[in-house]
Amino acid sequence: MKEIDVIEYIPQIITEMKQGILLTTKDGDKANAMTIGWGQIGIEWRKLVFTAYVRHGRYTHEILEKTKEFTISIPIERSPEAAKAIAYCGSRTGRDIEKLKDCNLTLVDGVEVKSPAIKEIPLTLECKVIYQQEQDHDRIPAVFREMFYPQAIPSDEPRANRDFHTVYYGEIVNAYILE
Ligand SMILES: Cc1cc2nc3c(=O)[nH]c(=O)nc-3n(C[C@H](O)[C@H](O)[C@H](O)COP(=O)(O)O)c2cc1C
């Protein structure tokens, strides 16, 4: 495990996030990862913060509401194994399955948080939620509201994305690359 200065890795993290990275939570013994493509790294209240956007309907949302902590896992090189896991975790809910086990990923205990790191997707940010905010749909420009929150699509259809996002501000309490 090599500790890193997150700021040096921001370009790499944002570049990888455009293709999808993992946000992992842990509820009791069960770890669950979802793919995320939206997020920021920045500074607020003198803290280094990773900001994630999680729709209300995600299983991850339910867990974050309980545990208020998560890890972010970013590939260093997008191996076929990492790419497959990121696609899998972005297309299935972990409510009834164990996505990380299905992908044969090696979990490593978090240091400052209960959520694990992932050996095969080694650049890791451990985050504790210090603030959260609901998006105000009346302030979202109509063009984005229609594009990203189409209310016309029934919730049980695969393309359904009706739910708005909770924005979670995770203080980055530890950052490293698993070796
Ligand atoms: C490339 C990609 C990026 C995604 N980004 C987000 C995101 O930023 N926020 C979100 O709520 N869902 C996002 N999703 C959808 C979730 O990953 C997906 O709904 C997942 O099945 C949720 O898992 P869960 O129910 O186990 O939490 C993304 C999916 C993909 C494939």
GROMACS .gro file of N, CA and C in nm, residues 4-154:
model
  453
    4ILE      N    1  -0.058   0.822  -0.112
    4ILE     CA    2  -0.040   0.920  -0.220
    4ILE      C    3  -0.094   1.057  -0.180
    5ASP      N    4  -0.044   1.159  -0.253
    5ASP     CA    5  -0.101   1.293  -0.244
    5ASP      C    6  -0.210   1.301  -0.351
    6VAL      N    7  -0.336   1.306  -0.307
    6VAL     CA    8  -0.450   1.297  -0.401
    6VAL      C    9  -0.439   1.403  -0.511
    7ILE      N   10  -0.394   1.523  -0.474
    7ILE     CA   11  -0.394   1.634  -0.570
    7ILE      C   12  -0.311   1.600  -0.695
    8GLU      N   13  -0.203   1.525  -0.675
    8GLU     CA   14  -0.120   1.486  -0.791
    8GLU      C   15  -0.195   1.393  -0.885
    9TYR      N   16  -0.295   1.324  -0.834
    9TYR     CA   17  -0.365   1.222  -0.915
    9TYR      C   18  -0.498   1.271  -0.972
   10ILE      N   19  -0.533   1.399  -0.947
   10ILE     CA   20  -0.666   1.446  -0.991
   10ILE      C   21  -0.687   1.429  -1.143
   11PRO      N   22  -0.591   1.467  -1.229
   11PRO     CA   23  -0.618   1.449  -1.373
   11PRO      C   24  -0.648   1.303  -1.409
   12GLN      N   25  -0.572   1.212  -1.348
   12GLN     CA   26  -0.593   1.070  -1.376
   12GLN      C   27  -0.730   1.023  -1.325
   13ILE      N   28  -0.767   1.070  -1.206
   13ILE     CA   29  -0.895   1.028  -1.147
   13ILE      C   30  -1.012   1.077  -1.234
   14ILE      N   31  -1.005   1.202  -1.277
   14ILE     CA   32  -1.115   1.258  -1.359
   14ILE      C   33  -1.119   1.186  -1.495
   15THR      N   34  -1.002   1.160  -1.551
   15THR     CA   35  -0.999   1.091  -1.681
   15THR      C   36  -1.063   0.953  -1.670
   16GLU      N   37  -1.029   0.881  -1.565
   16GLU     CA   38  -1.087   0.746  -1.547
   16GLU      C   39  -1.235   0.755  -1.515
   17MET      N   40  -1.276   0.859  -1.441
   17MET     CA   41  -1.417   0.869  -1.401
   17MET      C   42  -1.507   0.885  -1.523
   18LYS      N   43  -1.454   0.944  -1.631
   18LYS     CA   44  -1.536   0.960  -1.752
   18LYS      C   45  -1.580   0.824  -1.806
   19GLN      N   46  -1.501   0.721  -1.777
   19GLN     CA   47  -1.537   0.586  -1.824
   19GLN      C   48  -1.605   0.504  -1.715
   20GLY      N   49  -1.602   0.554  -1.592
   20GLY     CA   50  -1.662   0.480  -1.480
   20GLY      C   51  -1.557   0.431  -1.382
   21ILE      N   52  -1.581   0.463  -1.255
   21ILE     CA   53  -1.498   0.412  -1.146
   21ILE      C   54  -1.594   0.355  -1.041
   22LEU      N   55  -1.544   0.297  -0.934
   22LEU     CA   56  -1.634   0.232  -0.838
   22LEU      C   57  -1.646   0.311  -0.708
   23LEU      N   58  -1.769   0.313  -0.656
   23LEU     CA   59  -1.795   0.365  -0.521
   23LEU      C   60  -1.845   0.245  -0.440
   24THR      N   61  -1.771   0.212  -0.335
   24THR     CA   62  -1.803   0.091  -0.258
   24THR      C   63  -1.849   0.129  -0.117
   25THR      N   64  -1.955   0.061  -0.072
   25THR     CA   65  -2.005   0.079   0.064
   25THR      C   66  -2.002  -0.057   0.133
   26LYS      N   67  -2.021  -0.057   0.263
   26LYS     CA   68  -2.029  -0.184   0.334
   26LYS      C   69  -2.136  -0.176   0.442
   27ASP      N   70  -2.228  -0.271   0.437
   27ASP     CA   71  -2.335  -0.278   0.535
   27ASP      C   72  -2.320  -0.410   0.610
   28GLY      N   73  -2.279  -0.405   0.735
   28GLY     CA   74  -2.250  -0.530   0.807
   28GLY      C   75  -2.136  -0.602   0.738
   29ASP      N   76  -2.160  -0.727   0.695
   29ASP     CA   77  -2.055  -0.804   0.628
   29ASP      C   78  -2.057  -0.787   0.477
   30LYS      N   79  -2.159  -0.721   0.428
   30LYS     CA   80  -2.175  -0.718   0.281
   30LYS      C   81  -2.123  -0.588   0.219
   31ALA      N   82  -2.023  -0.604   0.133
   31ALA     CA   83  -1.972  -0.489   0.058
   31ALA      C   84  -2.045  -0.485  -0.076
   32ASN      N   85  -2.068  -0.364  -0.125
   32ASN     CA   86  -2.136  -0.347  -0.253
   32ASN      C   87  -2.074  -0.230  -0.328
   33ALA      N   88  -2.050  -0.250  -0.457
   33ALA     CA   89  -1.992  -0.142  -0.537
   33ALA      C   90  -2.089  -0.101  -0.646
   34MET      N   91  -2.096   0.029  -0.671
   34MET     CA   92  -2.168   0.078  -0.790
   34MET      C   93  -2.073   0.164  -0.872
   35THR      N   94  -2.095   0.163  -1.001
   35THR     CA   95  -2.015   0.243  -1.092
   35THR      C   96  -2.064   0.387  -1.087
   36ILE      N   97  -1.970   0.481  -1.085
   36ILE     CA   98  -2.009   0.623  -1.093
   36ILE      C   99  -1.931   0.691  -1.206
   37GLY      N  100  -2.000   0.788  -1.267
   37GLY     CA  101  -1.937   0.863  -1.374
   37GLY      C  102  -1.938   1.013  -1.345
   38TRP      N  103  -2.005   1.050  -1.237
   38TRP     CA  104  -2.012   1.191  -1.198
   38TRP      C  105  -1.944   1.206  -1.063
   39GLY      N  106  -1.874   1.317  -1.046
   39GLY     CA  107  -1.810   1.344  -0.916
   39GLY      C  108  -1.710   1.455  -0.930
   40GLN      N  109  -1.668   1.508  -0.818
   40GLN     CA  110  -1.564   1.611  -0.816
   40GLN      C  111  -1.468   1.586  -0.702
   41ILE      N  112  -1.347   1.640  -0.720
   41ILE     CA  113  -1.255   1.648  -0.605
   41ILE      C  114  -1.225   1.796  -0.584
   42GLY      N  115  -1.232   1.841  -0.460
   42GLY     CA  116  -1.205   1.982  -0.433
   42GLY      C  117  -1.186   2.005  -0.286
   43ILE      N  118  -1.193   2.132  -0.249
   43ILE     CA  119  -1.168   2.169  -0.109
   43ILE      C  120  -1.286   2.248  -0.056
   44GLU      N  121  -1.333   2.211   0.060
   44GLU     CA  122  -1.435   2.288   0.132
   44GLU      C  123  -1.406   2.274   0.281
   45TRP      N  124  -1.427   2.381   0.354
   45TRP     CA  125  -1.400   2.383   0.499
   45TRP      C  126  -1.258   2.332   0.530
   46ARG      N  127  -1.166   2.366   0.440
   46ARG     CA  128  -1.024   2.326   0.449
   46ARG      C  129  -1.004   2.175   0.439
   47LYS      N  130  -1.108   2.104   0.399
   47LYS     CA  131  -1.097   1.959   0.384
   47LYS      C  132  -1.090   1.923   0.237
   48LEU      N  133  -1.016   1.817   0.207
   48LEU     CA  134  -1.014   1.763   0.072
   48LEU      C  135  -1.137   1.672   0.060
   49VAL      N  136  -1.219   1.699  -0.041
   49VAL     CA  137  -1.350   1.633  -0.048
   49VAL      C  138  -1.370   1.566  -0.184
   50PHE      N  139  -1.427   1.444  -0.182
   50PHE     CA  140  -1.477   1.382  -0.305
   50PHE      C  141  -1.629   1.392  -0.299
   51THR      N  142  -1.687   1.451  -0.402
   51THR     CA  143  -1.832   1.471  -0.406
   51THR      C  144  -1.893   1.372  -0.505
   52ALA      N  145  -1.987   1.290  -0.456
   52ALA     CA  146  -2.048   1.187  -0.541
   52ALA      C  147  -2.198   1.214  -0.554
   53TYR      N  148  -2.254   1.175  -0.667
   53TYR     CA  149  -2.397   1.199  -0.697
   53TYR      C  150  -2.466   1.063  -0.706
   54VAL      N  151  -2.554   1.034  -0.611
   54VAL     CA  152  -2.615   0.900  -0.607
   54VAL      C  153  -2.767   0.916  -0.614
   55ARG      N  154  -2.827   0.855  -0.716
   55ARG     CA  155  -2.973   0.864  -0.731
   55ARG      C  156  -3.044   0.793  -0.615
   56HIS      N  157  -3.161   0.847  -0.583
   56HIS     CA  158  -3.235   0.797  -0.466
   56HIS      C  159  -3.264   0.648  -0.472
   57GLY      N  160  -3.288   0.595  -0.592
   57GLY     CA  161  -3.330   0.455  -0.603
   57GLY      C  162  -3.218   0.353  -0.589
   58ARG      N  163  -3.093   0.396  -0.590
   58ARG     CA  164  -2.982   0.298  -0.584
   58ARG      C  165  -2.976   0.231  -0.446
   59TYR      N  166  -2.939   0.103  -0.449
   59TYR     CA  167  -2.914   0.032  -0.323
   59TYR      C  168  -2.803   0.106  -0.245
   60THR      N  169  -2.704   0.154  -0.317
   60THR     CA  170  -2.594   0.230  -0.255
   60THR      C  171  -2.647   0.349  -0.174
   61HIS      N  172  -2.753   0.411  -0.224
   61HIS     CA  173  -2.811   0.526  -0.152
   61HIS      C  174  -2.861   0.481  -0.015
   62GLU      N  175  -2.931   0.366  -0.018
   62GLU     CA  176  -2.985   0.311   0.108
   62GLU      C  177  -2.871   0.287   0.209
   63ILE      N  178  -2.761   0.230   0.161
   63ILE     CA  179  -2.649   0.198   0.252
   63ILE      C  180  -2.578   0.325   0.300
   64LEU      N  181  -2.557   0.419   0.208
   64LEU     CA  182  -2.490   0.544   0.247
   64LEU      C  183  -2.568   0.618   0.355
   65GLU      N  184  -2.700   0.609   0.346
   65GLU     CA  185  -2.782   0.676   0.447
   65GLU      C  186  -2.757   0.617   0.586
   66LYS      N  187  -2.719   0.489   0.589
   66LYS     CA  188  -2.691   0.424   0.719
   66LYS      C  189  -2.547   0.447   0.763
   67THR      N  190  -2.452   0.427   0.670
   67THR     CA  191  -2.312   0.415   0.714
   67THR      C  192  -2.233   0.544   0.700
   68LYS      N  193  -2.272   0.629   0.605
   68LYS     CA  194  -2.206   0.759   0.582
   68LYS      C  195  -2.056   0.745   0.552
   69GLU      N  196  -2.017   0.635   0.490
   69GLU     CA  197  -1.877   0.627   0.444
   69GLU      C  198  -1.868   0.540   0.320
   70PHE      N  199  -1.763   0.565   0.242
   70PHE     CA  200  -1.746   0.490   0.118
   70PHE      C  201  -1.600   0.494   0.075
   71THR      N  202  -1.566   0.401  -0.015
   71THR     CA  203  -1.435   0.409  -0.081
   71THR      C  204  -1.458   0.432  -0.230
   72ILE      N  205  -1.362   0.500  -0.290
   72ILE     CA  206  -1.363   0.519  -0.435
   72ILE      C  207  -1.245   0.439  -0.489
   73SER      N  208  -1.269   0.356  -0.591
   73SER     CA  209  -1.163   0.275  -0.651
   73SER      C  210  -1.148   0.312  -0.798
   74ILE      N  211  -1.023   0.344  -0.832
   74ILE     CA  212  -0.993   0.394  -0.967
   74ILE      C  213  -0.888   0.303  -1.030
   75PRO      N  214  -0.911   0.257  -1.154
   75PRO     CA  215  -0.808   0.172  -1.216
   75PRO      C  216  -0.684   0.255  -1.251
   76ILE      N  217  -0.567   0.192  -1.240
   76ILE     CA  218  -0.444   0.258  -1.285
   76ILE      C  219  -0.427   0.229  -1.434
   77GLU      N  220  -0.442   0.103  -1.467
   77GLU     CA  221  -0.454   0.066  -1.608
   77GLU      C  222  -0.584  -0.010  -1.617
   78ARG      N  223  -0.664   0.021  -1.717
   78ARG     CA  224  -0.797  -0.041  -1.724
   78ARG      C  225  -0.780  -0.182  -1.780
   79SER      N  226  -0.749  -0.276  -1.694
   79SER     CA  227  -0.734  -0.416  -1.736
   79SER      C  228  -0.871  -0.468  -1.779
   80PRO      N  229  -0.875  -0.574  -1.860
   80PRO     CA  230  -1.004  -0.630  -1.900
   80PRO      C  231  -1.088  -0.669  -1.778
   81GLU      N  232  -1.020  -0.719  -1.676
   81GLU     CA  233  -1.086  -0.759  -1.550
   81GLU      C  234  -1.153  -0.640  -1.481
   82ALA      N  235  -1.080  -0.526  -1.475
   82ALA     CA  236  -1.134  -0.405  -1.412
   82ALA      C  237  -1.250  -0.352  -1.496
   83ALA      N  238  -1.231  -0.350  -1.628
   83ALA     CA  239  -1.337  -0.297  -1.716
   83ALA      C  240  -1.464  -0.380  -1.702
   84LYS      N  241  -1.448  -0.512  -1.692
   84LYS     CA  242  -1.564  -0.600  -1.680
   84LYS      C  243  -1.638  -0.575  -1.548
   85ALA      N  244  -1.560  -0.559  -1.441
   85ALA     CA  245  -1.621  -0.536  -1.308
   85ALA      C  246  -1.695  -0.402  -1.306
   86ILE      N  247  -1.636  -0.300  -1.369
   86ILE     CA  248  -1.698  -0.167  -1.370
   86ILE      C  249  -1.828  -0.170  -1.452
   87ALA      N  250  -1.828  -0.246  -1.561
   87ALA     CA  251  -1.952  -0.261  -1.640
   87ALA      C  252  -2.057  -0.338  -1.559
   88TYR      N  253  -2.015  -0.442  -1.491
   88TYR     CA  254  -2.108  -0.526  -1.414
   88TYR      C  255  -2.171  -0.446  -1.299
   89CYS      N  256  -2.086  -0.373  -1.227
   89CYS     CA  257  -2.135  -0.299  -1.109
   89CYS      C  258  -2.220  -0.178  -1.148
   90GLY      N  259  -2.217  -0.141  -1.276
   90GLY     CA  260  -2.299  -0.030  -1.323
   90GLY      C  261  -2.428  -0.072  -1.387
   91SER      N  262  -2.451  -0.201  -1.394
   91SER     CA  263  -2.571  -0.247  -1.466
   91SER      C  264  -2.658  -0.342  -1.383
   92ARG      N  265  -2.619  -0.366  -1.260
   92ARG     CA  266  -2.699  -0.452  -1.172
   92ARG      C  267  -2.703  -0.391  -1.034
   93THR      N  268  -2.816  -0.411  -0.965
   93THR     CA  269  -2.820  -0.364  -0.827
   93THR      C  270  -2.769  -0.474  -0.734
   94GLY      N  271  -2.706  -0.429  -0.627
   94GLY     CA  272  -2.654  -0.524  -0.528
   94GLY      C  273  -2.757  -0.565  -0.423
   95ARG      N  274  -2.883  -0.527  -0.446
   95ARG     CA  275  -2.984  -0.561  -0.343
   95ARG      C  276  -2.990  -0.710  -0.316
   96ASP      N  277  -2.987  -0.790  -0.422
   96ASP     CA  278  -3.004  -0.936  -0.406
   96ASP      C  279  -2.884  -1.017  -0.448
   97ILE      N  280  -2.778  -0.952  -0.495
   97ILE     CA  281  -2.659  -1.028  -0.537
   97ILE      C  282  -2.535  -0.967  -0.472
   98GLU      N  283  -2.425  -1.042  -0.480
   98GLU     CA  284  -2.296  -0.992  -0.430
   98GLU      C  285  -2.209  -0.963  -0.552
   99LYS      N  286  -2.217  -0.841  -0.599
   99LYS     CA  287  -2.150  -0.807  -0.725
   99LYS      C  288  -1.999  -0.827  -0.718
  100LEU      N  289  -1.939  -0.789  -0.606
  100LEU     CA  290  -1.792  -0.796  -0.597
  100LEU      C  291  -1.744  -0.941  -0.598
  101LYS      N  292  -1.820  -1.029  -0.532
  101LYS     CA  293  -1.785  -1.172  -0.534
  101LYS      C  294  -1.806  -1.228  -0.673
  102ASP      N  295  -1.916  -1.190  -0.738
  102ASP     CA  296  -1.943  -1.238  -0.874
  102ASP      C  297  -1.827  -1.203  -0.967
  103CYS      N  298  -1.762  -1.090  -0.944
  103CYS     CA  299  -1.652  -1.045  -1.031
  103CYS      C  300  -1.517  -1.100  -0.985
  104ASN      N  301  -1.516  -1.181  -0.879
  104ASN     CA  302  -1.391  -1.239  -0.826
  104ASN      C  303  -1.288  -1.133  -0.788
  105LEU      N  304  -1.334  -1.021  -0.736
  105LEU     CA  305  -1.239  -0.916  -0.697
  105LEU      C  306  -1.186  -0.943  -0.556
  106THR      N  307  -1.062  -0.899  -0.533
  106THR     CA  308  -0.998  -0.921  -0.404
  106THR      C  309  -1.018  -0.798  -0.316
  107LEU      N  310  -1.093  -0.814  -0.207
  107LEU     CA  311  -1.120  -0.699  -0.120
  107LEU      C  312  -1.013  -0.688  -0.012
  108VAL      N  313  -0.975  -0.565   0.015
  108VAL     CA  314  -0.874  -0.536   0.118
  108VAL      C  315  -0.941  -0.443   0.219
  109ASP      N  316  -0.931  -0.476   0.348
  109ASP     CA  317  -0.998  -0.394   0.449
  109ASP      C  318  -0.956  -0.247   0.439
  110GLY      N  319  -1.054  -0.157   0.455
  110GLY     CA  320  -1.021  -0.016   0.462
  110GLY      C  321  -0.943   0.014   0.590
  111VAL      N  322  -0.868   0.124   0.590
  111VAL     CA  323  -0.789   0.161   0.708
  111VAL      C  324  -0.871   0.251   0.801
  112GLU      N  325  -0.929   0.357   0.743
  112GLU     CA  326  -1.003   0.455   0.824
  112GLU      C  327  -1.154   0.436   0.812
  113VAL      N  328  -1.197   0.353   0.718
  113VAL     CA  329  -1.341   0.331   0.697
  113VAL      C  330  -1.365   0.180   0.686
  114LYS      N  331  -1.493   0.141   0.702
  114LYS     CA  332  -1.524  -0.003   0.694
  114LYS      C  333  -1.532  -0.051   0.550
  115SER      N  334  -1.563   0.040   0.457
  115SER     CA  335  -1.572  -0.001   0.316
  115SER      C  336  -1.436  -0.047   0.269
  116PRO      N  337  -1.431  -0.155   0.190
  116PRO     CA  338  -1.302  -0.208   0.147
  116PRO      C  339  -1.244  -0.138   0.024
  117ALA      N  340  -1.113  -0.159   0.005
  117ALA     CA  341  -1.045  -0.126  -0.119
  117ALA      C  342  -1.047  -0.252  -0.207
  118ILE      N  343  -1.009  -0.236  -0.333
  118ILE     CA  344  -1.016  -0.347  -0.429
  118ILE      C  345  -0.881  -0.360  -0.497
  119LYS      N  346  -0.817  -0.476  -0.478
  119LYS     CA  347  -0.680  -0.495  -0.526
  119LYS      C  348  -0.667  -0.472  -0.678
  120GLU      N  349  -0.764  -0.520  -0.753
  120GLU     CA  350  -0.755  -0.512  -0.899
  120GLU      C  351  -0.785  -0.371  -0.953
  121ILE      N  352  -0.839  -0.283  -0.865
  121ILE     CA  353  -0.872  -0.145  -0.906
  121ILE      C  354  -0.809  -0.057  -0.797
  122PRO      N  355  -0.674  -0.038  -0.805
  122PRO     CA  356  -0.596  -0.011  -0.685
  122PRO      C  357  -0.589   0.131  -0.630
  123LEU      N  358  -0.616   0.231  -0.712
  123LEU     CA  359  -0.606   0.369  -0.659
  123LEU      C  360  -0.730   0.395  -0.574
  124THR      N  361  -0.708   0.421  -0.445
  124THR     CA  362  -0.820   0.417  -0.348
  124THR      C  363  -0.830   0.546  -0.268
  125LEU      N  364  -0.952   0.598  -0.258
  125LEU     CA  365  -0.980   0.711  -0.170
  125LEU      C  366  -1.077   0.663  -0.063
  126GLU      N  367  -1.042   0.678   0.062
  126GLU     CA  368  -1.134   0.644   0.171
  126GLU      C  369  -1.205   0.772   0.213
  127CYS      N  370  -1.338   0.767   0.217
  127CYS     CA  371  -1.415   0.890   0.238
  127CYS      C  372  -1.519   0.875   0.348
  128LYS      N  373  -1.532   0.982   0.428
  128LYS     CA  374  -1.637   0.988   0.530
  128LYS      C  375  -1.729   1.104   0.495
  129VAL      N  376  -1.859   1.077   0.493
  129VAL     CA  377  -1.954   1.181   0.454
  129VAL      C  378  -1.962   1.288   0.563
  130ILE      N  379  -1.929   1.413   0.523
  130ILE     CA  380  -1.936   1.523   0.622
  130ILE      C  381  -2.052   1.616   0.594
  131TYR      N  382  -2.115   1.595   0.477
  131TYR     CA  383  -2.228   1.682   0.440
  131TYR      C  384  -2.300   1.614   0.325
  132GLN      N  385  -2.429   1.641   0.312
  132GLN     CA  386  -2.501   1.592   0.195
  132GLN      C  387  -2.612   1.689   0.161
  133GLN      N  388  -2.651   1.686   0.035
  133GLN     CA  389  -2.749   1.784  -0.010
  133GLN      C  390  -2.835   1.722  -0.119
  134GLU      N  391  -2.965   1.752  -0.115
  134GLU     CA  392  -3.055   1.706  -0.221
  134GLU      C  393  -3.048   1.806  -0.336
  135GLN      N  394  -3.047   1.754  -0.458
  135GLN     CA  395  -3.053   1.846  -0.571
  135GLN      C  396  -3.191   1.910  -0.574
  136ASP      N  397  -3.193   2.039  -0.605
  136ASP     CA  398  -3.319   2.112  -0.615
  136ASP      C  399  -3.365   2.104  -0.760
  137HIS      N  400  -3.465   2.019  -0.788
  137HIS     CA  401  -3.499   1.998  -0.931
  137HIS      C  402  -3.548   2.123  -1.000
  138ASP      N  403  -3.605   2.219  -0.923
  138ASP     CA  404  -3.652   2.342  -0.987
  138ASP      C  405  -3.536   2.427  -1.038
  139ARG      N  406  -3.418   2.403  -0.989
  139ARG     CA  407  -3.302   2.482  -1.032
  139ARG      C  408  -3.219   2.411  -1.138
  140ILE      N  409  -3.256   2.289  -1.172
  140ILE     CA  410  -3.181   2.218  -1.277
  140ILE      C  411  -3.233   2.269  -1.412
  141PRO      N  412  -3.143   2.312  -1.501
  141PRO     CA  413  -3.190   2.362  -1.631
  141PRO      C  414  -3.279   2.258  -1.700
  142ALA      N  415  -3.388   2.308  -1.763
  142ALA     CA  416  -3.489   2.218  -1.822
  142ALA      C  417  -3.424   2.116  -1.916
  143VAL      N  418  -3.324   2.160  -1.991
  143VAL     CA  419  -3.261   2.069  -2.088
  143VAL      C  420  -3.197   1.949  -2.017
  144PHE      N  421  -3.137   1.973  -1.902
  144PHE     CA  422  -3.075   1.861  -1.826
  144PHE      C  423  -3.181   1.778  -1.754
  145ARG      N  424  -3.286   1.848  -1.707
  145ARG     CA  425  -3.392   1.775  -1.636
  145ARG      C  426  -3.456   1.673  -1.731
  146GLU      N  427  -3.482   1.718  -1.855
  146GLU     CA  428  -3.545   1.626  -1.951
  146GLU      C  429  -3.450   1.516  -1.992
  147MET      N  430  -3.322   1.551  -2.006
  147MET     CA  431  -3.224   1.452  -2.053
  147MET      C  432  -3.189   1.349  -1.946
  148PHE      N  433  -3.172   1.394  -1.824
  148PHE     CA  434  -3.118   1.305  -1.720
  148PHE      C  435  -3.222   1.252  -1.622
  149TYR      N  436  -3.343   1.312  -1.622
  149TYR     CA  437  -3.446   1.268  -1.527
  149TYR      C  438  -3.579   1.249  -1.598
  150PRO      N  439  -3.581   1.170  -1.705
  150PRO     CA  440  -3.705   1.160  -1.784
  150PRO      C  441  -3.817   1.093  -1.706
  151GLN      N  442  -3.914   1.173  -1.664
  151GLN     CA  443  -4.021   1.123  -1.579
  151GLN      C  444  -4.119   1.035  -1.659
  152ALA      N  445  -4.111   1.044  -1.792
  152ALA     CA  446  -4.206   0.969  -1.875
  152ALA      C  447  -4.174   0.819  -1.879
  153ILE      N  448  -4.052   0.782  -1.842
  153ILE     CA  449  -4.015   0.640  -1.852
  153ILE      C  450  -4.049   0.569  -1.721
  154PRO      N  451  -4.136   0.466  -1.727
  154PRO     CA  452  -4.175   0.397  -1.604
  154PRO      C  453  -4.054   0.341  -1.529
   0.00000   0.00000   0.00000
